[in-house]
CSV table of C-alpha atoms in Angstrom, one decimal:
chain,number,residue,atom,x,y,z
A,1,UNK,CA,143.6,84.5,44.4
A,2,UNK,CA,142.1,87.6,43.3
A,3,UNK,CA,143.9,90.0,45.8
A,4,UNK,CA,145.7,92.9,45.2
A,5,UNK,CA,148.3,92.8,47.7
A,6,UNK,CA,151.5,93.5,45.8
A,7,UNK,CA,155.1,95.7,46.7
A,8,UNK,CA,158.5,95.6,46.2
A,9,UNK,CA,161.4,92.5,47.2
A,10,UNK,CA,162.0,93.8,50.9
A,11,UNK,CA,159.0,94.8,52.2
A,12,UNK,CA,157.4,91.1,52.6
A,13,UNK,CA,156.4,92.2,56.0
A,14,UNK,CA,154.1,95.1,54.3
A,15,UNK,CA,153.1,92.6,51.3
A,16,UNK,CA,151.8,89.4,53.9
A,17,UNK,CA,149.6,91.9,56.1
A,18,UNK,CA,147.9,93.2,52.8
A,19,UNK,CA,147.6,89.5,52.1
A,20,UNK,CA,145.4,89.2,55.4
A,21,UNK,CA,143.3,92.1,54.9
A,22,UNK,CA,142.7,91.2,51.2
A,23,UNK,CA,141.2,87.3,52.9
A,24,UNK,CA,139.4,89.5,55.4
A,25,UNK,CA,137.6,91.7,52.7
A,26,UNK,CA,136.7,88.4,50.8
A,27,UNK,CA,135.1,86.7,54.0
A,28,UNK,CA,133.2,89.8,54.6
A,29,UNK,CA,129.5,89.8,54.0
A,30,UNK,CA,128.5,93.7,54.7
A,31,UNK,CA,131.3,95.8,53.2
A,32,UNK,CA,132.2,96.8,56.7
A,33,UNK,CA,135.6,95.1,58.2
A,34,UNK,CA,135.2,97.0,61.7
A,35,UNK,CA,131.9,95.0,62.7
A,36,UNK,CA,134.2,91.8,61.7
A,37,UNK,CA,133.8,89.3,59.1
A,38,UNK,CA,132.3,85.8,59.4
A,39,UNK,CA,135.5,83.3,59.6
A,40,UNK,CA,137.7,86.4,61.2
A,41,UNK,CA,138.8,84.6,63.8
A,42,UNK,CA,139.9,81.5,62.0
A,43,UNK,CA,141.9,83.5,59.4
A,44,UNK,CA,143.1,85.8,62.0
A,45,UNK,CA,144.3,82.3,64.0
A,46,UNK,CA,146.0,80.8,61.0
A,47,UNK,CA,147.6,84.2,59.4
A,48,UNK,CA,149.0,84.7,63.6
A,49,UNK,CA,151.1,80.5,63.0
A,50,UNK,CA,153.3,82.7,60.3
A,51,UNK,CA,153.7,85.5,62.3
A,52,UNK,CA,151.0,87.9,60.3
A,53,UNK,CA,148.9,90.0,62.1
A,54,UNK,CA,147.0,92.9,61.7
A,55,UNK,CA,149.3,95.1,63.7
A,56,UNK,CA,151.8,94.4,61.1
A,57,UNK,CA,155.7,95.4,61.0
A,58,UNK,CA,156.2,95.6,65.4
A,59,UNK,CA,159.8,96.0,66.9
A,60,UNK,CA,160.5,95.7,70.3
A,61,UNK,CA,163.5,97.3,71.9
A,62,UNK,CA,164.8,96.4,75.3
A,63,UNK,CA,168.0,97.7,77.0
A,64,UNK,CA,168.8,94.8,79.2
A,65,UNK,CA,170.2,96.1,82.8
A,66,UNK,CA,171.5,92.1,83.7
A,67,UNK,CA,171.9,93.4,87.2
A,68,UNK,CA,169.0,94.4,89.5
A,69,UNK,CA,168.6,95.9,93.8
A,70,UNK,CA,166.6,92.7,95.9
A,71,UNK,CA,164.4,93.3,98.3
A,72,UNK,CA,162.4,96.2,95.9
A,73,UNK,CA,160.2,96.0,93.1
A,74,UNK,CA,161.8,95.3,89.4
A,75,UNK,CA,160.7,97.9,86.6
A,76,UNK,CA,161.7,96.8,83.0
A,77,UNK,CA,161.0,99.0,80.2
A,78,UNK,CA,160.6,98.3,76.3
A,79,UNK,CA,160.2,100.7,73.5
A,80,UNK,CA,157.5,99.2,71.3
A,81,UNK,CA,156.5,100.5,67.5
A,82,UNK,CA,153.9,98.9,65.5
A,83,UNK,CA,152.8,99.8,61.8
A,84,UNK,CA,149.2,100.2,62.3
A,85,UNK,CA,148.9,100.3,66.6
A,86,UNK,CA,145.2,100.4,66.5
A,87,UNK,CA,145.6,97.0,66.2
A,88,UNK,CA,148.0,96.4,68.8
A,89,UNK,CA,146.5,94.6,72.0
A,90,UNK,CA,148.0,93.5,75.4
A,91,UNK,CA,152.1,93.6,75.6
A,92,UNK,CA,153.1,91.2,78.3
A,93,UNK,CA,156.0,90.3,80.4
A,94,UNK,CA,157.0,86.6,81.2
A,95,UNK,CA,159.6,86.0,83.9
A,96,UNK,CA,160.7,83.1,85.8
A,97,UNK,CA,163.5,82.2,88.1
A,98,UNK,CA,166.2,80.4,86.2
A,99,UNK,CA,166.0,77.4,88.0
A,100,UNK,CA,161.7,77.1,87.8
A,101,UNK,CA,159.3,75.6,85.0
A,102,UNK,CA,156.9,77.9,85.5
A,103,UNK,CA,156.4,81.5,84.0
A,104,UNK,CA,155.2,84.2,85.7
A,105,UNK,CA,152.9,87.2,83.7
A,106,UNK,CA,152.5,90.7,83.9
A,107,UNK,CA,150.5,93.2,82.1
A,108,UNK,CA,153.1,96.1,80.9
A,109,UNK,CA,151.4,99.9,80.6
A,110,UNK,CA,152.3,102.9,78.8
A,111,UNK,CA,154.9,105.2,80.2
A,112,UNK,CA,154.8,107.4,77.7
A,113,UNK,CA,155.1,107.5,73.6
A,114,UNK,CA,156.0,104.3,72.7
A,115,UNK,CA,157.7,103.3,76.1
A,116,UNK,CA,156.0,100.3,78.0
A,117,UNK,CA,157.3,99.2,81.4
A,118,UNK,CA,156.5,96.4,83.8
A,119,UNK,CA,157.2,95.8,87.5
A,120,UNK,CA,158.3,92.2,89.2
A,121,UNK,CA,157.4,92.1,92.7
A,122,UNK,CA,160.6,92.0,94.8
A,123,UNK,CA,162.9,89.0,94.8
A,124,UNK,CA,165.3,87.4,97.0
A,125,UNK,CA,169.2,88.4,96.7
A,126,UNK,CA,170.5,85.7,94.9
A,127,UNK,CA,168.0,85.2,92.4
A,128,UNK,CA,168.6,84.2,88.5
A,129,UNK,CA,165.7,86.3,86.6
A,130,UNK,CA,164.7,84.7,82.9
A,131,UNK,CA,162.2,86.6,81.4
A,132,UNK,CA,161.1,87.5,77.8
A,133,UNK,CA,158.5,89.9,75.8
A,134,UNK,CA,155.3,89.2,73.8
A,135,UNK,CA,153.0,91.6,71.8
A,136,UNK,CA,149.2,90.7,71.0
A,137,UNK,CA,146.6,92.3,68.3
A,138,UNK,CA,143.1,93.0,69.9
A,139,UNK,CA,142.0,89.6,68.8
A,140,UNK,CA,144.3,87.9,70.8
A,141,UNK,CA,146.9,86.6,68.4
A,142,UNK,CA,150.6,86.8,69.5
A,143,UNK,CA,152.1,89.2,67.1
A,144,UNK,CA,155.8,89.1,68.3
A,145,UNK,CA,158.4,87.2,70.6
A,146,UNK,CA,161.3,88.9,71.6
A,147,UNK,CA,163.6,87.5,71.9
A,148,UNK,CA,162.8,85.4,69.1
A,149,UNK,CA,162.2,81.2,69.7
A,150,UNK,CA,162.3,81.5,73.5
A,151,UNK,CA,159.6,79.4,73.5
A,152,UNK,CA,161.2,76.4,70.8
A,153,UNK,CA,161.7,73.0,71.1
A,154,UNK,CA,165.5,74.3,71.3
A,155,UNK,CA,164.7,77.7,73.3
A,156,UNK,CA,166.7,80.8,72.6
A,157,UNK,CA,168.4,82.3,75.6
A,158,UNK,CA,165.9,84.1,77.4
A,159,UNK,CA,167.1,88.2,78.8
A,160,UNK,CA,168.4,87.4,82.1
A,161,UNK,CA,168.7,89.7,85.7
A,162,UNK,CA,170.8,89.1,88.3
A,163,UNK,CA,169.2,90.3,91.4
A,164,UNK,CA,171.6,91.4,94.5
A,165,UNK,CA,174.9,90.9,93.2
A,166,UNK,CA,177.5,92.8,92.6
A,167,UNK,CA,180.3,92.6,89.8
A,168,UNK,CA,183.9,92.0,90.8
A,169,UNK,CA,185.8,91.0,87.8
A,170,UNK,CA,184.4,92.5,83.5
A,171,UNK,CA,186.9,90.7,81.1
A,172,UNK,CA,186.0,92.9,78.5
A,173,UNK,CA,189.3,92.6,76.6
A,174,UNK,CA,190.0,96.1,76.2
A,175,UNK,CA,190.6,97.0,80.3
A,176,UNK,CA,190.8,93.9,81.7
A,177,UNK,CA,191.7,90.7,80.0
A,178,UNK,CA,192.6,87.9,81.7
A,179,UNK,CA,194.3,84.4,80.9
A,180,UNK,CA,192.4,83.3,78.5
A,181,UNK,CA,193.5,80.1,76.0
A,182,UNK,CA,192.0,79.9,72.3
A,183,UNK,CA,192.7,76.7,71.6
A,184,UNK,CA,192.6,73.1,72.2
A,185,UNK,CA,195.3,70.3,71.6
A,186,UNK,CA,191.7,68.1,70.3
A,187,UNK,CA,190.5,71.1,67.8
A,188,UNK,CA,190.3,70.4,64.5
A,189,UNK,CA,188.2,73.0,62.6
A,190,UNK,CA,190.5,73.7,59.5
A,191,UNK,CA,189.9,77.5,59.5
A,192,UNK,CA,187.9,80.1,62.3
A,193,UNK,CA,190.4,79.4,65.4
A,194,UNK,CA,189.7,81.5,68.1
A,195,UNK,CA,191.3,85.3,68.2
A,196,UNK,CA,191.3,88.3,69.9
A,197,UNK,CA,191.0,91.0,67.9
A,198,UNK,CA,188.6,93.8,66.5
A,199,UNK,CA,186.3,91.8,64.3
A,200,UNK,CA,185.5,92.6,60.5
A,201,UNK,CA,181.5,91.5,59.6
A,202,UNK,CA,180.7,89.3,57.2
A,203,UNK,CA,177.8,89.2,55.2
A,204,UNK,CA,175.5,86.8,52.7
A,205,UNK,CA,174.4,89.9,51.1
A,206,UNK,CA,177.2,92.1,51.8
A,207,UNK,CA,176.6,94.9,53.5
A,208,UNK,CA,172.9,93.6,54.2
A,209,UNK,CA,172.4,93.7,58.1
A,210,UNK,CA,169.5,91.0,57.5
A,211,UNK,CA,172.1,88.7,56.4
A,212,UNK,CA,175.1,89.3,59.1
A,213,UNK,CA,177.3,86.3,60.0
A,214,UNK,CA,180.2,87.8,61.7
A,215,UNK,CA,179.7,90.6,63.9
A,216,UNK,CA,181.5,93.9,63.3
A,217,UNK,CA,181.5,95.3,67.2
A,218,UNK,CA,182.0,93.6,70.2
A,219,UNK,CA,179.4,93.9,73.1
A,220,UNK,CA,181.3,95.9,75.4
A,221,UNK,CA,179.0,99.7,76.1
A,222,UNK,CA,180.9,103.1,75.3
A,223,UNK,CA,184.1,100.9,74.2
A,224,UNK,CA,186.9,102.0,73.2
A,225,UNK,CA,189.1,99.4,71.2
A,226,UNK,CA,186.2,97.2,69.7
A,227,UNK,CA,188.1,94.1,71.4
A,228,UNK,CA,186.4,90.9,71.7
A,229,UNK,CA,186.9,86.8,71.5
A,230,UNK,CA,185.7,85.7,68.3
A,231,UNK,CA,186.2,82.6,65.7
A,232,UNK,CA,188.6,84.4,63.0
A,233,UNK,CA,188.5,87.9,60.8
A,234,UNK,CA,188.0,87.6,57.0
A,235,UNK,CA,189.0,90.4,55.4
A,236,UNK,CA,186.4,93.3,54.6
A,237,UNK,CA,184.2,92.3,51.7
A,238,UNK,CA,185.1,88.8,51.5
A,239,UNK,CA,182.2,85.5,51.5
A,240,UNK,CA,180.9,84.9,54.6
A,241,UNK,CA,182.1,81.1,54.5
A,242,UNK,CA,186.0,82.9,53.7
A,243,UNK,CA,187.0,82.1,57.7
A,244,UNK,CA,183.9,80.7,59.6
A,245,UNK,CA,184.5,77.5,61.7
A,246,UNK,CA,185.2,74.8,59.2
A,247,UNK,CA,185.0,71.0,59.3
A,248,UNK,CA,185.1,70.6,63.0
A,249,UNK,CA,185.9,72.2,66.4
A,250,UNK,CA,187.7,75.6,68.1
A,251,UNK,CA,187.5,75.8,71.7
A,252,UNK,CA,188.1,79.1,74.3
A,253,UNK,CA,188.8,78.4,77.6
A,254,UNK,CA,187.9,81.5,80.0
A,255,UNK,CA,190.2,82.8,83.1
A,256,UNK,CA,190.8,79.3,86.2
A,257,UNK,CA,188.9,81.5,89.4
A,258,UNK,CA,189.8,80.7,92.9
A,259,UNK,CA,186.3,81.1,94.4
A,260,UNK,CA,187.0,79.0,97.7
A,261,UNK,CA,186.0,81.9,99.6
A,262,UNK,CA,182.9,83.0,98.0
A,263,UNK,CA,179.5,82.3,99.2
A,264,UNK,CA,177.1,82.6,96.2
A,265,UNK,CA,179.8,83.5,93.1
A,266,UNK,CA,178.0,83.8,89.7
A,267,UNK,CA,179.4,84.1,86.4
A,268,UNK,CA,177.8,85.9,83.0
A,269,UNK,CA,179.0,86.3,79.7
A,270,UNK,CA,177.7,87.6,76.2
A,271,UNK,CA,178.4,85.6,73.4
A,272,UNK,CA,177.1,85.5,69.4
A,273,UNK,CA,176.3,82.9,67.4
A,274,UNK,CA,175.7,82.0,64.2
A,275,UNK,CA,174.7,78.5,62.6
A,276,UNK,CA,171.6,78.9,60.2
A,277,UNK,CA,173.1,79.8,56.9
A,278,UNK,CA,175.2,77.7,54.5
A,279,UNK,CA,174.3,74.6,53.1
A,280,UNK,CA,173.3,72.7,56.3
A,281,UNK,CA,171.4,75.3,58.4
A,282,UNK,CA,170.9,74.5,61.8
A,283,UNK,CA,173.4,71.1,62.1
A,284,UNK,CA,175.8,72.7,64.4
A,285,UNK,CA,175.6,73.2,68.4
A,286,UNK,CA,177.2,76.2,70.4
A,287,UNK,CA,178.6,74.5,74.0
A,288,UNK,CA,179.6,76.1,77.0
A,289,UNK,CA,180.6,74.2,79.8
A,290,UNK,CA,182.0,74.4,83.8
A,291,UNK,CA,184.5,72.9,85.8
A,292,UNK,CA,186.2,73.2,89.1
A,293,UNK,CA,189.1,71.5,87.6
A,294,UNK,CA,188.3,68.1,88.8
A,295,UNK,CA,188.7,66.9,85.4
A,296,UNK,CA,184.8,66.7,84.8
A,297,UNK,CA,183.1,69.5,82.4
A,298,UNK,CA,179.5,70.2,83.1
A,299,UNK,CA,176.8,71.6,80.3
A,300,UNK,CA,176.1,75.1,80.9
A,301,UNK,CA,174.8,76.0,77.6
A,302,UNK,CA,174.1,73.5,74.7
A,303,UNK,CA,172.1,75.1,71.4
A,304,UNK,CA,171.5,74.9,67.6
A,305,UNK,CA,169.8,77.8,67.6
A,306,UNK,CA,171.5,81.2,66.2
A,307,UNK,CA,171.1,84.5,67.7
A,308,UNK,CA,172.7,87.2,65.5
A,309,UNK,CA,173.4,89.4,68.1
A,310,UNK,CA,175.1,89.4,71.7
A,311,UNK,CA,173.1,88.1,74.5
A,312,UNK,CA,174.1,87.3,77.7
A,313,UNK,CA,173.9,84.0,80.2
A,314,UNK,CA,174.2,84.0,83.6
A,315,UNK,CA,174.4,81.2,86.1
A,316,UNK,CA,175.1,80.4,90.1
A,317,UNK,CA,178.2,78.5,89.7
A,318,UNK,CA,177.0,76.3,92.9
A,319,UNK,CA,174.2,75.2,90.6
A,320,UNK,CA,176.6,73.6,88.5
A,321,UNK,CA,180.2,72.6,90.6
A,322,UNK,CA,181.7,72.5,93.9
A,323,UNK,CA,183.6,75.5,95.0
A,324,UNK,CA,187.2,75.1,94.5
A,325,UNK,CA,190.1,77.6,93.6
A,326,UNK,CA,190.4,76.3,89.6
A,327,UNK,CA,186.8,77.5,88.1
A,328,UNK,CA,186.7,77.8,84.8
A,329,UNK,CA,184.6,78.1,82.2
A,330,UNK,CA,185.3,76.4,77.8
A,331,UNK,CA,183.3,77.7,74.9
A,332,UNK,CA,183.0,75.6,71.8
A,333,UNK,CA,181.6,75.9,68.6
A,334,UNK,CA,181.8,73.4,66.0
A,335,UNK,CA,181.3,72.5,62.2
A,336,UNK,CA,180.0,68.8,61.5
A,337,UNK,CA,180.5,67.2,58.3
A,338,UNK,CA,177.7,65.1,56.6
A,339,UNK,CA,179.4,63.1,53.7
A,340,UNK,CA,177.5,63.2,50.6
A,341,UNK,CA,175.7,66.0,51.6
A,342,UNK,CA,175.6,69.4,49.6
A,343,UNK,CA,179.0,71.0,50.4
A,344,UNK,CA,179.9,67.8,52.7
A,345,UNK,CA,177.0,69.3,55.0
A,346,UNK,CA,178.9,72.4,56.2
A,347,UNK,CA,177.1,75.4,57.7
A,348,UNK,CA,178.6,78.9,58.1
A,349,UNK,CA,179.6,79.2,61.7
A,350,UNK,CA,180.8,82.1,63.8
A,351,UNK,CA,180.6,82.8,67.2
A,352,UNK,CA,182.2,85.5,69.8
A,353,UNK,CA,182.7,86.1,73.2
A,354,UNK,CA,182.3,89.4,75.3
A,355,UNK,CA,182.0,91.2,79.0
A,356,UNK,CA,182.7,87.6,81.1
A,357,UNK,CA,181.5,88.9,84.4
A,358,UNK,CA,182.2,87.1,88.1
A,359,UNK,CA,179.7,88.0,90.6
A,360,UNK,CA,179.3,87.6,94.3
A,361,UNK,CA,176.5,88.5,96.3
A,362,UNK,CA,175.9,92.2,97.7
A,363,UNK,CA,173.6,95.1,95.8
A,364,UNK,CA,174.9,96.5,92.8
A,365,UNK,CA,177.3,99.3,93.4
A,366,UNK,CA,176.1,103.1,92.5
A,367,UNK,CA,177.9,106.0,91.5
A,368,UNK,CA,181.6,104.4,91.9
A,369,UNK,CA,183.9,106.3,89.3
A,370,UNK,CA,185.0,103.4,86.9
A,371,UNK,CA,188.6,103.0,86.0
A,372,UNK,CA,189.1,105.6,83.7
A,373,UNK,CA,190.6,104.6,79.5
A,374,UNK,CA,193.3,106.9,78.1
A,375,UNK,CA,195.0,106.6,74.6
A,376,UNK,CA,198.7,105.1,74.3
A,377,UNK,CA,201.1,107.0,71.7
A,378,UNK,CA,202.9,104.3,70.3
A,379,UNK,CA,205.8,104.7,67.8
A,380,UNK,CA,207.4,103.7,65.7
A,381,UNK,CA,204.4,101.1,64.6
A,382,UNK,CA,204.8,98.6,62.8
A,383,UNK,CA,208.8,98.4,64.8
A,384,UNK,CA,211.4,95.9,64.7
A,385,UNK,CA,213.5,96.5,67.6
A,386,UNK,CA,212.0,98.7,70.2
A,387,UNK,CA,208.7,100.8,70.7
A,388,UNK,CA,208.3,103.9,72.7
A,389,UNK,CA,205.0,103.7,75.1
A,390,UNK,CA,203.8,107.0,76.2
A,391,UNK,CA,200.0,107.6,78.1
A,392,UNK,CA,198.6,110.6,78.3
A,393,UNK,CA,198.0,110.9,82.3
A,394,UNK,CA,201.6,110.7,84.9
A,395,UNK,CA,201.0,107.4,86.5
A,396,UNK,CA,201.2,106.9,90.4
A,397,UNK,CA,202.2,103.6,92.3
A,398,UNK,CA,202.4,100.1,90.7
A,399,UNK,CA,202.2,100.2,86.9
A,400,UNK,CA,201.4,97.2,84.9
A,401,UNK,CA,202.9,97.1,80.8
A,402,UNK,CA,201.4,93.8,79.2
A,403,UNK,CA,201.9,92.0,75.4
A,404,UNK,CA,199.7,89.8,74.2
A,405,UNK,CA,199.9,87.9,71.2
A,406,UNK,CA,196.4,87.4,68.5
A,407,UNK,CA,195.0,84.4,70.7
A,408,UNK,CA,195.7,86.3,73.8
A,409,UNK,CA,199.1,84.8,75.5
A,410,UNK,CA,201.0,87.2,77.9
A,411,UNK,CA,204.2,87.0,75.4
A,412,UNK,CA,205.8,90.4,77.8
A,413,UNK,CA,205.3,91.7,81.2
A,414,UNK,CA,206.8,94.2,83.5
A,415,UNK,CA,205.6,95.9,86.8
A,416,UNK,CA,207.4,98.6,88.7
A,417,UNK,CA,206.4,101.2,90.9
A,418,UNK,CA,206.3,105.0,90.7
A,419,UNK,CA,205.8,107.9,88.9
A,420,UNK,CA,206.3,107.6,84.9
A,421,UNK,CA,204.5,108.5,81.4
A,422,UNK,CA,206.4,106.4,79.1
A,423,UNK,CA,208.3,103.1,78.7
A,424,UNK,CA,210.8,101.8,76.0
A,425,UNK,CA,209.4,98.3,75.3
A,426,UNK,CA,211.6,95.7,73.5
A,427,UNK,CA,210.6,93.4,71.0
A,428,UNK,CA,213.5,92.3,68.8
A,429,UNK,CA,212.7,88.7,70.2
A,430,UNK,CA,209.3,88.5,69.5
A,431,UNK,CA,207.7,86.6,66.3
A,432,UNK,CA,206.1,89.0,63.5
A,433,UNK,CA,202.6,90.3,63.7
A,434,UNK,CA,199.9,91.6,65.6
A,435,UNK,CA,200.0,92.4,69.7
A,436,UNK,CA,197.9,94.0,72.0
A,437,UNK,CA,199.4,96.2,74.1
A,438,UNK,CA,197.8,97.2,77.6
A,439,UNK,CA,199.0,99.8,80.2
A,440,UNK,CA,197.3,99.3,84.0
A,441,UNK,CA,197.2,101.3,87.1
A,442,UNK,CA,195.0,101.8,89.8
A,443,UNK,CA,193.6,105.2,88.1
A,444,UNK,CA,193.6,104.5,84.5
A,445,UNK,CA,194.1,101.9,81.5
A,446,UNK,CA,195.0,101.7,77.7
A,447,UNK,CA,195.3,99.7,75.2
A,448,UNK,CA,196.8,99.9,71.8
A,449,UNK,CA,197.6,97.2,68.4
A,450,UNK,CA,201.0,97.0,67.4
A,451,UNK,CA,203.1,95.8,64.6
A,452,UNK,CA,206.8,93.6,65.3
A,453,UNK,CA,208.0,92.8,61.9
């Protein structure tokens, strides 16, 4: 009652720690905190249920590598800062197979600075890693989870490795984007439909990363284009409700793969979702699910718990459906209406899809040059009749030009072989608006928006 903890709206974090010292220095009985206090333990133990500790402010940041060699040790590394580290105990390293109940610990130790790292004995090719972070103080109390509610009723996704495969297929949108469908003949949701585009953030406070609905970058590393799949642009500096998923359902259906010849395919993907602002907080589940095309969809992924920022999942398909040469995987979010509740029970909902990655088994491939991404000269843009292509590099062999409209239909397509830097493209016949544009060779790919009015 008589504490003097105190300090500016944003710096709670700061304010609650002072809080716990200031019930520390009135349970003491010899004016010196570093020998204890009486009841330390017991405060210490109920400050640690609301996430206060002495350590206070700690961020964990971990680069997640998603693919990993078998046979060999695992190191994972975290970059760990703590306001007052003195205080900062044990950091430890859970980690299961995905398909296991049971978690698996290990002490990390200092690299150096602020870096931590941790080594999992060696695991079989084929293995599904989950594994996740915590941070003690010296008494014991868990200071932080990362990520965050991994360990919930309704977990969090865990970080996940993939250990001994090796990637065949990134639909990252911006090189490579397959056939993917953004809608459903059953959706519903009056506003938030599906698109592929660069999205715009949205904010409750604008410009307050706290408070982020809609994210403003896609997931993809070094990208060039800022493509992803995402549930529908508002337009910069508009309410975060302005085009969220509304008052029911929008679906995305990923590429149909024919893995009848595979032996242990996987499949990963990074997605964001949002559900826990708006007037129902919470209410509304992200789904993904996986069929063979036997007409039967299997859970892969069902949640109500937000995660604003991209994460990835990975599963063994076999886990989930028989082989066949139609695997596919459907993304839904979804907006549930609760009459007679405040604003009909709505909750702001976004979610996005990135990187879908097929896997077979065989150790991650080293030091291969990547297909390399060069800029298109487009023009005139917007254009009503035609539009001169140009890339920057003389192409060799087949050549690929591809349109796509905003939810990602192949609306124009030509191949021919040879030598060439340019291509007259028509689009008199097209509907107005927005297109994606992609150039493909064996060597090199762009990828430009244009205009058709």
């Amino acid at each position: 009652l008589y504490g003097l903890a105190d300090g500016p709206n944003g710096q709670e974090g700061t304010v609650f720690r002072d809080v716990l010292l200031d019930a520390l220095t009135a349970d003491d009985d010899d004016a010196n905190l570093d020998n204890g206090t009486p009841n330390d333990i017991e405060i210490l133990s109920a400050f640690a249920l609301h996430g206060i500790t002495l350590i206070g402010e700690i961020n964990l940041i971990h680069a997640e590598p998603l693919v990993a060699f078998s046979a060999t040790p695992i190191t994972i590394q975290a970059t760990i800062g703590a306001d007052y580290p003195i205080y900062m105990g044990d950091a430890t390293l859970h980690y299961k197979q995905n398909n296991s109940s049971t978690w698996e610990t290990v002490t990390m130790t200092v690299v150096s600075g602020n870096t931590y790292k941790a080594e999992v004995p060696a695991q079989p090719q084929g293995t599904i890693l989950d594994y996740y972070f915590t941070v003690n103080d010296i008494y014991g109390s868990t200071a932080l989870t990362e990520p965050a509610e991994i360990l919930q009723a309704d977990p969090n996704l865990p970080y996940k490795l993939l250990v001994g495969f090796n990637q065949l297929i990134k639909e990252d949108f911006e090189i490579y984007f397959g056939d993917w469908i953004a809608s459903d003949p059953d959706d519903d949701a009056t506003t938030g439909q599906w698109i592929f585009d660069e999205p715009v953030a949205t904010y409750i406070v604008e410009g307050d990363p706290n408070s982020i609905v809609q994210t403003n970058k896609d997931h993809t590393e070094d990208n060039t284009f800022n493509f992803c799949a995402f549930t529908g642009n508002a337009s910069i500096g508009a309410g975060a409700g302005t085009n969220d998923c509304d008052a029911g359902r929008n679906t995305l259906y990923g590429p149909k793969y024919d893995l009848t010849t595979f032996q242990e395919p996987a499949i990963s993907y990074y997605r964001w979702y949002s559900n826990d602002r708006g007037a129902n907080p919470g209410n509304d589940s992200w789904k993904v699910h996986i069929t063979n095309g036997n007409g039967n969809w299997v859970p892969v992924e069902v949640t109500y718990t937000s995660d604003h920022s991209w994460r990835a999942n990975a599963i063994r398909v076999k886990d989930y459906v028989t082989l066949t040469d139609k695997v596919q995987l459907r993304f839904v979010v979804s907006d549930s209406i609760i009459a007679g509740a405040n604003l009909e029970g709505g909750s702001l909902v976004e979610g996005a899809v990135d990187d879908a990655i097929l896997w077979e088994l065989g150790e991650p491939t080293i030091g291969i040059e990547e297909i390399e991404t060069i800029a298109l000269s487009v023009s005139p843009n917007p254009a009503t009749e035609e539009i001169l292509v140009k890339w920057s590099k003389l192409s060799a062999g087949v050549t690929t030009i591809e349109l796509l409209n905003a939810v990602g239909r192949s609306v124009y397509k030509t191949t021919f072989n040879g030598s060439a830097n340019q291509y007259r493209l028509p689009v008199h016949e097209l509907a107005s608006g927005v297109y994606t544009l992609q150039v493909k060779t064996a060597d090199f790919a762009g990828s430009s928006k244009i205009v058709v009015q």
